[in-house]
mmCIF file of C-alpha atoms in Angstrom:
data_model
loop_
_atom_site.group_PDB
_atom_site.id
_atom_site.type_symbol
_atom_site.label_atom_id
_atom_site.label_comp_id
_atom_site.label_asym_id
_atom_site.label_seq_id
_atom_site.Cartn_x
_atom_site.Cartn_y
_atom_site.Cartn_z
ATOM 1 C CA MET A 198 202.049 111.775 63.093
ATOM 2 C CA ALA A 199 203.235 111.206 59.359
ATOM 3 C CA GLY A 200 204.928 107.916 58.321
ATOM 4 C CA CYS A 201 208.359 107.556 57.175
ATOM 5 C CA GLY A 202 207.793 108.309 53.431
ATOM 6 C CA ASP A 203 205.598 111.520 54.119
ATOM 7 C CA VAL A 204 207.391 114.644 53.864
ATOM 8 C CA ASP A 205 205.378 117.816 54.195
ATOM 9 C CA PRO A 206 206.656 120.347 51.610
ATOM 10 C CA LYS A 207 205.995 123.177 54.001
ATOM 11 C CA ASN A 208 208.443 121.670 56.385
ATOM 12 C CA ALA A 209 211.112 121.532 53.569
ATOM 13 C CA ARG A 210 210.845 125.386 52.884
ATOM 14 C CA ASP A 211 210.709 126.453 56.421
ATOM 15 C CA LEU A 212 213.897 128.731 56.999
ATOM 16 C CA THR A 213 214.036 127.848 61.002
ATOM 17 C CA ALA A 214 215.216 124.167 59.622
ATOM 18 C CA SER A 215 218.205 125.856 57.436
ATOM 19 C CA PRO A 216 221.377 127.342 58.387
ATOM 20 C CA ALA A 217 219.809 130.881 57.528
ATOM 21 C CA ALA A 218 218.358 130.944 60.914
ATOM 22 C CA TRP A 219 221.779 131.380 62.250
ATOM 23 C CA LEU A 220 221.589 134.810 60.507
ATOM 24 C CA LEU A 221 217.594 135.559 60.809
ATOM 25 C CA TRP A 222 216.957 134.838 64.203
ATOM 26 C CA TYR A 223 219.878 133.501 66.467
ATOM 27 C CA ALA A 224 222.543 136.509 65.624
ATOM 28 C CA PRO A 225 219.659 138.865 66.196
ATOM 29 C CA ILE A 226 219.043 137.620 69.471
ATOM 30 C CA ALA A 227 222.528 137.799 70.572
ATOM 31 C CA VAL A 228 222.560 141.445 69.506
ATOM 32 C CA ILE A 229 219.086 142.234 71.614
ATOM 33 C CA ILE A 230 220.742 140.608 74.375
ATOM 34 C CA ALA A 231 223.994 142.772 73.927
ATOM 35 C CA GLY A 232 221.680 145.647 73.530
ATOM 36 C CA SER A 233 220.370 144.865 77.005
ATOM 37 C CA PHE A 234 223.667 145.333 78.639
ATOM 38 C CA TRP A 235 224.709 148.630 76.488
ATOM 39 C CA THR A 236 222.504 151.477 77.123
ATOM 40 C CA ALA A 237 223.787 153.968 74.818
ATOM 41 C CA GLY A 238 223.480 151.550 71.667
ATOM 42 C CA ARG A 239 220.456 150.017 72.696
ATOM 43 C CA ASN A 240 217.574 151.273 70.490
ATOM 44 C CA TRP A 241 219.632 150.935 67.236
ATOM 45 C CA LEU A 242 220.778 147.230 68.292
ATOM 46 C CA TRP A 243 217.303 146.480 69.264
ATOM 47 C CA ALA A 244 215.838 148.187 66.194
ATOM 48 C CA GLY A 245 218.369 145.946 63.987
ATOM 49 C CA GLY A 246 217.850 142.946 65.723
ATOM 50 C CA PHE A 247 213.952 143.092 65.661
ATOM 51 C CA ALA A 248 213.911 143.908 62.130
ATOM 52 C CA VAL A 249 215.953 141.343 60.636
ATOM 53 C CA MET A 250 213.970 138.624 62.797
ATOM 54 C CA GLY A 251 210.584 140.493 61.656
ATOM 55 C CA ILE A 252 211.570 140.376 57.931
ATOM 56 C CA GLY A 253 212.950 136.580 58.473
ATOM 57 C CA CYS A 254 209.298 135.897 60.094
ATOM 58 C CA VAL A 255 207.579 137.538 57.122
ATOM 59 C CA VAL A 256 209.728 135.675 54.588
ATOM 60 C CA ASN A 257 209.522 132.441 56.206
ATOM 61 C CA GLY A 258 205.557 133.059 56.521
ATOM 62 C CA SER A 259 205.384 133.550 52.818
ATOM 63 C CA ARG A 260 207.640 130.397 51.965
ATOM 64 C CA CYS A 261 206.209 127.637 54.186
ATOM 65 C CA GLN A 262 202.715 129.258 56.208
ATOM 66 C CA ARG A 263 204.427 128.823 59.378
ATOM 67 C CA LEU A 264 201.303 129.997 61.821
ATOM 68 C CA HIS A 265 203.458 131.960 64.496
ATOM 69 C CA CYS A 266 205.434 133.917 61.340
ATOM 70 C CA TYR A 267 202.266 135.648 60.687
ATOM 71 C CA PHE A 268 202.173 137.067 63.934
ATOM 72 C CA THR A 269 205.912 137.322 65.189
ATOM 73 C CA GLY A 270 206.583 138.981 61.818
ATOM 74 C CA PRO A 271 204.405 142.189 62.162
ATOM 75 C CA LEU A 272 205.300 141.982 66.193
ATOM 76 C CA PHE A 273 209.120 142.173 65.551
ATOM 77 C CA LEU A 274 208.961 144.865 63.171
ATOM 78 C CA ALA A 275 206.478 146.906 65.098
ATOM 79 C CA ALA A 276 209.140 146.413 68.210
ATOM 80 C CA ALA A 277 212.062 147.655 65.460
ATOM 81 C CA GLY A 278 209.706 151.026 64.706
ATOM 82 C CA TYR A 279 209.039 151.449 68.396
ATOM 83 C CA ALA A 280 212.822 151.384 69.320
ATOM 84 C CA ILE A 281 213.672 153.827 66.569
ATOM 85 C CA ALA A 282 210.875 156.054 67.822
ATOM 86 C CA ALA A 283 212.487 155.537 71.189
ATOM 87 C CA GLN A 284 215.796 156.527 69.793
ATOM 88 C CA PHE A 285 214.288 159.973 68.671
ATOM 89 C CA ARG A 286 212.474 160.295 71.866
ATOM 90 C CA LEU A 287 208.853 160.202 70.254
ATOM 91 C CA VAL A 288 208.057 157.870 72.708
ATOM 92 C CA SER A 289 209.690 156.573 76.101
ATOM 93 C CA LEU A 290 211.185 152.887 76.424
ATOM 94 C CA ARG A 291 211.023 151.243 79.680
ATOM 95 C CA SER A 292 213.349 148.571 78.463
ATOM 96 C CA GLY A 293 212.353 145.764 80.807
ATOM 97 C CA LEU A 294 208.872 145.999 80.446
ATOM 98 C CA PHE A 295 209.267 146.345 76.338
ATOM 99 C CA LEU A 296 211.202 143.055 76.243
ATOM 100 C CA LEU A 297 208.942 141.274 78.591
ATOM 101 C CA ILE A 298 205.871 142.480 76.369
ATOM 102 C CA VAL A 299 207.799 141.626 72.974
ATOM 103 C CA LEU A 300 209.104 138.056 74.329
ATOM 104 C CA GLY A 301 206.373 137.314 76.083
ATOM 105 C CA LEU A 302 203.892 137.731 72.941
ATOM 106 C CA ALA A 303 206.463 136.210 70.845
ATOM 107 C CA CYS A 304 206.535 132.851 72.951
ATOM 108 C CA THR A 305 202.719 132.810 73.111
ATOM 109 C CA PHE A 306 202.542 132.945 69.352
ATOM 110 C CA GLN A 307 204.963 130.052 69.419
ATOM 111 C CA CYS A 308 202.978 128.368 71.747
ATOM 112 C CA ALA A 309 199.888 128.709 69.599
ATOM 113 C CA GLU A 310 201.219 126.017 67.059
ATOM 114 C CA LYS A 311 200.931 123.324 69.825
ATOM 115 C CA PRO A 312 196.661 123.505 69.409
ATOM 116 C CA PHE A 313 196.700 124.840 66.111
ATOM 117 C CA GLY A 314 199.344 123.099 64.269
ATOM 118 C CA ARG A 315 202.797 124.213 62.830
ATOM 119 C CA TYR A 316 201.735 125.200 59.468
ATOM 120 C CA TRP A 317 198.867 127.177 57.928
ATOM 121 C CA LYS A 318 196.213 124.955 56.446
ATOM 122 C CA GLY A 319 194.454 127.697 54.794
ATOM 123 C CA VAL A 320 190.562 127.764 54.360
#
């Protein structure tokens, strides 16, 4: 554990600790939940919500090297692309399974910070 005077500069740049977290993650989560209940608009709501979260993770990963962002950013962007493809009937979307997989992987990546550390240490 860091001492009182030790401030990790990566933590100061982490968007998850700023008000931007509301726009980049919390509001999109609400949109994704709303899409779970509105079948007609589901794919568009999910595509938008996952895209915003994916972009937020990619930006946050580049700002502070948050470990899980390196995985969740591409995951959420892929989920947004899949939702768009499902809207145009290029792929089938089993909504329950889709959310289970995306959110299960996101939780797994988040949990990976426990053994490996919150921020990427580099080589």
